Structure formats: structure tokens, C-alpha cells
PDB file of C-alpha atoms and ligand atoms in Angstrom:
ATOM      1  CA  MET A  18     338.905 203.427 153.162  1.00 47.00           C
ATOM      2  CA  GLY A  19     335.159 203.875 155.394  1.00 55.00           C
ATOM      3  CA  LEU A  20     336.515 207.463 155.991  1.00 67.00           C
ATOM      4  CA  THR A  21     334.147 210.640 156.260  1.00 79.00           C
ATOM      5  CA  PRO A  22     336.447 212.782 154.200  1.00 86.00           C
ATOM      6  CA  GLU A  23     337.357 215.797 156.824  1.00 86.00           C
ATOM      7  CA  ARG A  24     336.630 218.496 153.938  1.00 91.00           C
ATOM      8  CA  LEU A  25     333.570 219.438 151.899  1.00 96.00           C
ATOM      9  CA  ASP A  26     334.960 221.256 149.046  1.00 97.00           C
ATOM     10  CA  SER A  27     333.049 219.076 146.311  1.00 98.00           C
ATOM     11  CA  VAL A  28     329.705 218.096 145.396  1.00 98.00           C
ATOM     12  CA  CYS A  29     328.587 214.955 143.505  1.00 98.00           C
ATOM     13  CA  VAL A  30     324.813 215.467 141.857  1.00 98.00           C
ATOM     14  CA  PHE A  31     323.499 212.678 140.557  1.00 98.00           C
ATOM     15  CA  CYS A  32     319.669 213.318 138.346  1.00 98.00           C
ATOM     16  CA  GLY A  33     317.840 213.053 135.460  1.00 98.00           C
ATOM     17  CA  SER A  34     318.940 214.066 131.990  1.00 97.00           C
ATOM     18  CA  SER A  35     315.334 214.583 130.445  1.00 97.00           C
ATOM     19  CA  ASP A  36     314.068 217.947 129.722  1.00 97.00           C
ATOM     20  CA  ALA A  37     310.394 216.504 130.073  1.00 98.00           C
ATOM     21  CA  ALA A  38     310.521 215.799 133.805  1.00 98.00           C
ATOM     22  CA  ASP A  39     308.460 217.776 136.043  1.00 98.00           C
ATOM     23  CA  PRO A  40     309.333 221.484 135.638  1.00 98.00           C
ATOM     24  CA  GLY A  41     309.169 221.738 139.580  1.00 98.00           C
ATOM     25  CA  TYR A  42     312.299 219.130 139.354  1.00 98.00           C
ATOM     26  CA  LEU A  43     313.850 221.528 136.944  1.00 98.00           C
ATOM     27  CA  ALA A  44     313.235 224.571 139.121  1.00 98.00           C
ATOM     28  CA  ASP A  45     314.927 222.375 141.798  1.00 98.00           C
ATOM     29  CA  ALA A  46     318.040 221.455 140.078  1.00 98.00           C
ATOM     30  CA  ALA A  47     318.618 225.358 139.615  1.00 98.00           C
ATOM     31  CA  VAL A  48     318.125 226.580 142.676  1.00 98.00           C
ATOM     32  CA  LEU A  49     320.675 223.650 143.801  1.00 98.00           C
ATOM     33  CA  GLY A  50     323.208 225.152 141.403  1.00 98.00           C
ATOM     34  CA  ARG A  51     322.888 228.118 142.749  1.00 98.00           C
ATOM     35  CA  ALA A  52     322.950 227.259 146.355  1.00 98.00           C
ATOM     36  CA  LEU A  53     326.556 224.956 145.905  1.00 98.00           C
ATOM     37  CA  ALA A  54     327.698 228.302 144.165  1.00 98.00           C
ATOM     38  CA  GLN A  55     326.723 230.077 147.363  1.00 98.00           C
ATOM     39  CA  ALA A  56     328.302 228.035 149.208  1.00 98.00           C
ATOM     40  CA  ASP A  57     331.816 227.963 147.464  1.00 98.00           C
ATOM     41  CA  LEU A  58     330.958 224.037 146.694  1.00 98.00           C
ATOM     42  CA  ARG A  59     332.223 222.802 143.394  1.00 98.00           C
ATOM     43  CA  LEU A  60     329.458 220.869 141.369  1.00 98.00           C
ATOM     44  CA  VAL A  61     330.869 217.613 139.934  1.00 98.00           C
ATOM     45  CA  TYR A  62     328.231 216.241 137.278  1.00 98.00           C
ATOM     46  CA  GLY A  63     327.482 214.119 134.317  1.00 97.00           C
ATOM     47  CA  GLY A  64     328.668 216.947 132.188  1.00 97.00           C
ATOM     48  CA  GLY A  65     325.609 217.360 129.570  1.00 96.00           C
ATOM     49  CA  GLY A  66     323.469 220.290 129.152  1.00 97.00           C
ATOM     50  CA  VAL A  67     320.341 218.495 129.570  1.00 97.00           C
ATOM     51  CA  GLY A  68     317.293 218.092 131.794  1.00 98.00           C
ATOM     52  CA  LEU A  69     317.833 218.791 135.478  1.00 98.00           C
ATOM     53  CA  MET A  70     322.024 217.901 135.004  1.00 98.00           C
ATOM     54  CA  GLY A  71     322.136 220.942 132.763  1.00 98.00           C
ATOM     55  CA  ALA A  72     319.689 222.943 134.739  1.00 98.00           C
ATOM     56  CA  CYS A  73     322.082 222.446 137.922  1.00 98.00           C
ATOM     57  CA  ALA A  74     325.539 222.877 136.331  1.00 98.00           C
ATOM     58  CA  ARG A  75     324.286 226.369 134.432  1.00 98.00           C
ATOM     59  CA  ALA A  76     322.443 227.918 137.458  1.00 98.00           C
ATOM     60  CA  ALA A  77     326.092 226.920 139.217  1.00 98.00           C
ATOM     61  CA  HIS A  78     328.163 228.409 136.083  1.00 98.00           C
ATOM     62  CA  GLU A  79     326.441 231.736 136.113  1.00 98.00           C
ATOM     63  CA  ALA A  80     326.299 232.232 139.866  1.00 98.00           C
ATOM     64  CA  GLY A  81     329.862 232.189 139.579  1.00 98.00           C
ATOM     65  CA  GLY A  82     330.689 228.429 141.183  1.00 98.00           C
ATOM     66  CA  LYS A  83     332.924 226.138 139.999  1.00 98.00           C
ATOM     67  CA  VAL A  84     331.369 223.237 137.977  1.00 98.00           C
ATOM     68  CA  LEU A  85     333.587 219.864 136.736  1.00 98.00           C
ATOM     69  CA  GLY A  86     331.624 218.111 134.071  1.00 98.00           C
ATOM     70  CA  VAL A  87     333.000 214.108 133.522  1.00 98.00           C
ATOM     71  CA  ILE A  88     331.521 213.200 130.280  1.00 97.00           C
ATOM     72  CA  PRO A  89     331.911 209.824 127.924  1.00 97.00           C
ATOM     73  CA  ASP A  90     333.096 210.732 124.469  1.00 96.00           C
ATOM     74  CA  PHE A  91     330.357 208.996 122.773  1.00 96.00           C
ATOM     75  CA  LEU A  92     327.788 211.096 124.974  1.00 95.00           C
ATOM     76  CA  LYS A  93     328.918 214.498 123.906  1.00 93.00           C
ATOM     77  CA  GLU A  94     326.393 214.837 121.333  1.00 93.00           C
ATOM     78  CA  ARG A  95     323.480 212.974 123.388  1.00 94.00           C
ATOM     79  CA  GLU A  96     324.225 214.900 126.110  1.00 93.00           C
ATOM     80  CA  ARG A  97     324.767 217.996 125.123  1.00 95.00           C
ATOM     81  CA  ARG A  98     327.895 218.826 127.085  1.00 94.00           C
ATOM     82  CA  LEU A  99     327.957 222.433 128.929  1.00 94.00           C
ATOM     83  CA  ASP A 100     331.247 224.198 126.706  1.00 90.00           C
ATOM     84  CA  VAL A 101     331.384 226.921 128.823  1.00 94.00           C
ATOM     85  CA  VAL A 102     332.106 224.678 132.035  1.00 96.00           C
ATOM     86  CA  GLU A 103     335.532 222.379 132.923  1.00 97.00           C
ATOM     87  CA  THR A 104     335.194 219.314 131.544  1.00 97.00           C
ATOM     88  CA  ILE A 105     336.608 216.219 131.750  1.00 97.00           C
ATOM     89  CA  THR A 106     336.229 213.909 128.341  1.00 97.00           C
ATOM     90  CA  VAL A 107     336.255 209.975 129.316  1.00 97.00           C
ATOM     91  CA  SER A 108     335.964 207.029 127.271  1.00 97.00           C
ATOM     92  CA  SER A 109     333.804 205.054 129.234  1.00 97.00           C
ATOM     93  CA  MET A 110     330.369 205.049 131.858  1.00 96.00           C
ATOM     94  CA  HIS A 111     332.868 203.135 134.384  1.00 96.00           C
ATOM     95  CA  GLU A 112     335.550 205.980 134.245  1.00 97.00           C
ATOM     96  CA  ARG A 113     333.069 208.722 134.206  1.00 97.00           C
ATOM     97  CA  LYS A 114     331.238 207.253 137.684  1.00 96.00           C
ATOM     98  CA  GLN A 115     335.184 206.541 139.077  1.00 97.00           C
ATOM     99  CA  ILE A 116     336.336 210.032 138.203  1.00 98.00           C
ATOM    100  CA  MET A 117     333.250 211.714 139.685  1.00 98.00           C
ATOM    101  CA  PHE A 118     333.375 209.573 143.087  1.00 97.00           C
ATOM    102  CA  ASP A 119     337.453 210.687 143.271  1.00 97.00           C
ATOM    103  CA  GLN A 120     336.694 214.171 143.054  1.00 98.00           C
ATOM    104  CA  SER A 121     333.668 214.576 145.373  1.00 98.00           C
ATOM    105  CA  ASP A 122     333.313 214.724 149.071  1.00 97.00           C
ATOM    106  CA  ALA A 123     329.848 214.169 149.302  1.00 98.00           C
ATOM    107  CA  PHE A 124     326.726 213.142 146.663  1.00 98.00           C
ATOM    108  CA  VAL A 125     323.358 214.898 146.551  1.00 98.00           C
ATOM    109  CA  VAL A 126     320.241 212.561 144.442  1.00 98.00           C
ATOM    110  CA  LEU A 127     317.465 214.673 142.770  1.00 98.00           C
ATOM    111  CA  PRO A 128     314.903 212.914 140.787  1.00 98.00           C
ATOM    112  CA  GLY A 129     316.163 210.874 137.998  1.00 98.00           C
ATOM    113  CA  GLY A 130     315.746 208.134 135.448  1.00 98.00           C
ATOM    114  CA  VAL A 131     317.369 204.794 135.328  1.00 98.00           C
ATOM    115  CA  GLY A 132     321.355 206.417 134.550  1.00 97.00           C
ATOM    116  CA  THR A 133     320.869 208.252 137.924  1.00 98.00           C
ATOM    117  CA  LEU A 134     319.235 205.085 139.825  1.00 98.00           C
ATOM    118  CA  GLU A 135     322.345 203.167 138.104  1.00 97.00           C
ATOM    119  CA  GLU A 136     325.221 205.653 139.596  1.00 97.00           C
ATOM    120  CA  ILE A 137     323.006 205.678 142.960  1.00 97.00           C
ATOM    121  CA  VAL A 138     322.653 202.366 143.564  1.00 98.00           C
ATOM    122  CA  GLU A 139     326.592 201.683 142.837  1.00 97.00           C
ATOM    123  CA  LEU A 140     327.561 204.513 145.596  1.00 97.00           C
ATOM    124  CA  LEU A 141     325.436 203.067 148.020  1.00 98.00           C
ATOM    125  CA  SER A 142     326.650 199.424 147.273  1.00 97.00           C
ATOM    126  CA  TRP A 143     330.037 200.961 147.846  1.00 95.00           C
ATOM    127  CA  ARG A 144     328.847 202.585 150.654  1.00 95.00           C
ATOM    128  CA  ARG A 145     327.144 199.187 152.469  1.00 94.00           C
ATOM    129  CA  LEU A 146     331.047 197.203 151.693  1.00 95.00           C
ATOM    130  CA  ASP A 147     332.327 200.308 153.738  1.00 93.00           C
ATOM    131  CA  LEU A 148     334.595 201.461 150.595  1.00 94.00           C
ATOM    132  CA  HIS A 149     333.470 205.354 151.792  1.00 95.00           C
ATOM    133  CA  GLY A 150     331.556 207.125 154.274  1.00 95.00           C
ATOM    134  CA  LYS A 151     331.003 210.112 151.705  1.00 96.00           C
ATOM    135  CA  PRO A 152     327.801 211.605 152.485  1.00 97.00           C
ATOM    136  CA  VAL A 153     324.816 210.767 150.422  1.00 98.00           C
ATOM    137  CA  VAL A 154     321.828 213.144 150.303  1.00 98.00           C
ATOM    138  CA  PHE A 155     318.800 212.714 148.684  1.00 98.00           C
ATOM    139  CA  HIS A 156     316.164 214.938 147.738  1.00 98.00           C
ATOM    140  CA  SER A 157     312.803 213.372 147.687  1.00 98.00           C
ATOM    141  CA  PRO A 158     309.772 216.098 146.928  1.00 98.00           C
ATOM    142  CA  GLY A 159     306.401 214.649 147.299  1.00 97.00           C
ATOM    143  CA  GLY A 160     308.411 211.581 148.244  1.00 98.00           C
ATOM    144  CA  PHE A 161     310.168 210.984 145.009  1.00 98.00           C
ATOM    145  CA  TRP A 162     312.176 208.308 146.142  1.00 98.00           C
ATOM    146  CA  ASP A 163     309.981 206.167 148.628  1.00 98.00           C
ATOM    147  CA  PRO A 164     309.479 203.205 145.994  1.00 98.00           C
ATOM    148  CA  LEU A 165     313.217 202.897 146.312  1.00 98.00           C
ATOM    149  CA  PHE A 166     313.851 203.350 149.525  1.00 98.00           C
ATOM    150  CA  ALA A 167     310.714 200.357 150.135  1.00 98.00           C
ATOM    151  CA  LEU A 168     312.783 198.205 147.887  1.00 98.00           C
ATOM    152  CA  PHE A 169     315.566 198.543 149.778  1.00 98.00           C
ATOM    153  CA  GLN A 170     313.955 198.061 153.113  1.00 98.00           C
ATOM    154  CA  HIS A 171     312.241 194.620 151.203  1.00 98.00           C
ATOM    155  CA  THR A 172     315.637 193.616 150.979  1.00 98.00           C
ATOM    156  CA  VAL A 173     316.401 193.907 154.458  1.00 98.00           C
ATOM    157  CA  ASP A 174     313.077 192.229 155.496  1.00 98.00           C
ATOM    158  CA  HIS A 175     314.501 189.534 153.844  1.00 98.00           C
ATOM    159  CA  LYS A 176     317.583 189.359 155.563  1.00 98.00           C
ATOM    160  CA  LEU A 177     319.443 190.005 152.453  1.00 98.00           C
ATOM    161  CA  THR A 178     321.052 193.256 153.174  1.00 97.00           C
ATOM    162  CA  PRO A 179     321.725 194.487 157.031  1.00 97.00           C
ATOM    163  CA  PRO A 180     319.168 196.717 158.690  1.00 97.00           C
ATOM    164  CA  ALA A 181     322.108 199.304 159.135  1.00 96.00           C
ATOM    165  CA  PHE A 182     322.113 199.727 155.745  1.00 97.00           C
ATOM    166  CA  MET A 183     319.008 201.979 156.072  1.00 97.00           C
ATOM    167  CA  GLY A 184     321.206 204.572 158.174  1.00 96.00           C
ATOM    168  CA  SER A 185     323.148 205.299 154.890  1.00 96.00           C
ATOM    169  CA  TRP A 186     321.488 208.011 153.565  1.00 98.00           C
ATOM    170  CA  ARG A 187     319.746 211.133 154.513  1.00 98.00           C
ATOM    171  CA  THR A 188     316.659 212.571 152.950  1.00 98.00           C
ATOM    172  CA  VAL A 189     315.384 216.128 152.431  1.00 98.00           C
ATOM    173  CA  GLU A 190     311.889 216.950 151.179  1.00 98.00           C
ATOM    174  CA  ARG A 191     312.515 220.698 150.249  1.00 98.00           C
ATOM    175  CA  ILE A 192     315.894 221.296 148.204  1.00 98.00           C
ATOM    176  CA  GLU A 193     316.868 224.409 150.670  1.00 98.00           C
ATOM    177  CA  GLU A 194     317.716 221.968 153.153  1.00 98.00           C
ATOM    178  CA  VAL A 195     320.147 219.982 150.979  1.00 98.00           C
ATOM    179  CA  VAL A 196     323.557 222.261 151.652  1.00 98.00           C
ATOM    180  CA  THR A 197     322.825 222.396 155.639  1.00 97.00           C
ATOM    181  CA  THR A 198     321.927 218.755 155.408  1.00 98.00           C
ATOM    182  CA  LEU A 199     325.537 218.183 153.715  1.00 97.00           C
ATOM    183  CA  ARG A 200     327.351 220.100 155.906  1.00 95.00           C
ATOM    184  CA  SER A 201     325.472 218.824 159.500  1.00 94.00           C
ATOM    185  CA  TYR A 202     327.190 215.682 158.716  1.00 91.00           C
ATOM    186  CA  PRO A 203     329.795 214.958 161.184  1.00 85.00           C
ATOM    187  CA  ARG A 204     333.519 214.919 160.321  1.00 80.00           C
ATOM    188  CA  PRO A 205     336.727 214.310 161.466  1.00 76.00           C
ATOM    189  CA  GLY A 206     338.599 217.374 162.617  1.00 63.00           C
ATOM    190  CA  PRO A 207     341.919 218.499 164.765  1.00 55.00           C
ATOM    191  CA  ASP A 208     339.554 218.760 167.889  1.00 51.00           C
ATOM    192  CA  ARG A 209     338.398 215.048 167.704  1.00 45.00           C
ATOM    193  CA  ASP A 210     340.308 211.642 168.346  1.00 41.00           C
ATOM    194  CA  GLU A 211     337.977 209.487 166.066  1.00 40.00           C
ATOM    195  CA  THR A 212     339.531 208.908 162.414  1.00 40.00           C
ATOM    196  CA  VAL A 213     336.745 206.573 161.016  1.00 40.00           C
ATOM    197  CA  VAL A 214     333.133 207.999 161.404  1.00 42.00           C
ATOM    198  CA  LYS A 215     330.496 205.977 160.652  1.00 43.00           C
ATOM    199  CA  LEU A 216     326.971 207.272 159.276  1.00 40.00           C
ATOM    200  CA  ALA A 217     325.121 203.936 159.420  1.00 36.00           C
TER     201      ALA A 217
HETATM  202  P1  AMP B 324     318.781 209.260 133.196  1.00 86.33           P
HETATM  203  O1  AMP B 324     318.711 209.231 134.646  1.00 86.33           O
HETATM  204  O2  AMP B 324     318.552 207.972 133.102  1.00 86.33           O
HETATM  205  O3  AMP B 324     318.439 210.503 132.480  1.00 86.33           O
HETATM  206  O4  AMP B 324     320.246 209.216 133.548  1.00 86.33           O
HETATM  207  C1  AMP B 324     321.227 210.408 134.109  1.00 86.33           C
HETATM  208  C2  AMP B 324     322.591 210.286 133.648  1.00 86.33           C
HETATM  209  O5  AMP B 324     323.123 209.117 134.344  1.00 86.33           O
HETATM  210  C3  AMP B 324     322.902 210.328 132.267  1.00 86.33           C
HETATM  211  O6  AMP B 324     323.575 211.516 132.169  1.00 86.33           O
HETATM  212  C4  AMP B 324     323.487 209.317 131.899  1.00 86.33           C
HETATM  213  O7  AMP B 324     324.230 208.913 130.979  1.00 86.33           O
HETATM  214  C5  AMP B 324     324.294 208.923 133.774  1.00 86.33           C
HETATM  215  N1  AMP B 324     324.385 207.158 133.135  1.00 86.33           N
HETATM  216  C6  AMP B 324     323.282 206.355 133.099  1.00 86.33           C
HETATM  217  N2  AMP B 324     323.951 205.064 132.884  1.00 86.33           N
HETATM  218  C7  AMP B 324     325.228 205.415 133.869  1.00 86.33           C
HETATM  219  C8  AMP B 324     326.083 204.571 133.604  1.00 86.33           C
HETATM  220  N3  AMP B 324     326.180 203.006 133.794  1.00 86.33           N
HETATM  221  N4  AMP B 324     327.266 204.919 134.038  1.00 86.33           N
HETATM  222  C9  AMP B 324     327.305 206.233 134.379  1.00 86.33           C
HETATM  223  N5  AMP B 324     326.482 207.237 133.950  1.00 86.33           N
HETATM  224  C10 AMP B 324     325.463 206.701 133.548  1.00 86.33           C
END
């Protein structure tokens, strides 16, 4: 555990399921889907056809990219499962998150609501416990995620979270920077001695 994966083949995207979101956020989600396809990176996502999730997955699929959706049976209708992409149906939210985690080498967070928050706080809490070293990149247009980062900093200021936690992720303002930022993470390789690459 605590390892940065050697390979970057699959990228999990956590993002909102609302169709009422800012059209700019929906457009950016589609830009990311196409960018992942063009970079030959498989998209792993929540399996729905709604909101930023649907926009990202449809764009990746239409651009010829590989897509894996993971959706709980009880959400298939509500989140309008995308039936044109490979989808694993699970029975619980916990199972969904575990499979999304296991199937991914890195994570991207786009604007989202409480569901997205739940997913990324768990992911970062696992990072804080050194359970993984997978890259995490936030797309934060206009500082969208700044209130969350301020809350994290608040817990650091009160000595409830170690300061190193604030280095557990990277943030980009422009969606076009996501793939290059993922690729810029140091990785263990044949020409490097270290087996563990600490990102924090
Ligand atoms: P939201 O950001 O609220 O639009 O939700 C984004 C996605 O997170 C949706 O697909 C939700 O089904 C999903 N989600 C919400 N809570 C959880 C959870 N506890 N485990 C896994 N996925 C969740």
C-alpha cells in the first residue's frame, strides 16, 4: 500500500449528476471525456447518463475511448444508466466505490454535489492513512473547490489533520490541464530505485 501505480491506464472521474449544473461545467466534462479517449486512458465512472457524469462518459465513448461504468442496481433508472458503455451492476454504494477505486490508477474530481463530496472525502481519507498513493487532480473552475480546501486547512490549523495532507492532491483551473497534470506525477519505473513514491 502507499504506492503510486507504475502505470496510468485507467482514470476514475468523480463529478456531479445534476443536469441543472452550469453549462460550462457540463461542457468541460465533455472536453475531459474526449481528452481521456485521445490519451488512450480508460474512463471509470459511476455509470449514469445524467449531469457531468453522463456528459463525460458520452464524450469519451463517442471519441472512441474505453469506458467502464459502475452502478448500483437501485440507481439504474434514477441515474439513467448509459447502456452503450461497459457497465458493472453492483448492489451497494460501498461496492461501487470499491470497484471504482480498484479499477483506477488515478482520480479526477470535477464540480459536483454531496455525492461527489462523499466519494472524494473517502478517497482523500484513505490517502491520509497511506492506503494508496494514486494521483488525485481537482478541476476547480473559478475556485469551485476552494471552500472545501479551506475546510481541510481549518482542520489542519486546529491540529486535527497533519499539514502534509494539504499536498495530497493537485488543482487545475483549466480542464485542458487535467491529463498533463496526471501524467506529470512521479512514478516508480525500471530506471528508478524507489518502490514508494510519496506525493505529500
Ligand atoms: P452528486 O455529486 O450528488 O450529484 O453525486 C454524484 C455521484 O455520486 C452520483 O452518481 C451518486 O450516486 C454518487 N454517490 C453519492 N453518494 C455515494 C456513495 N455513498 N457511494 C458511492 N457513490 C455515491
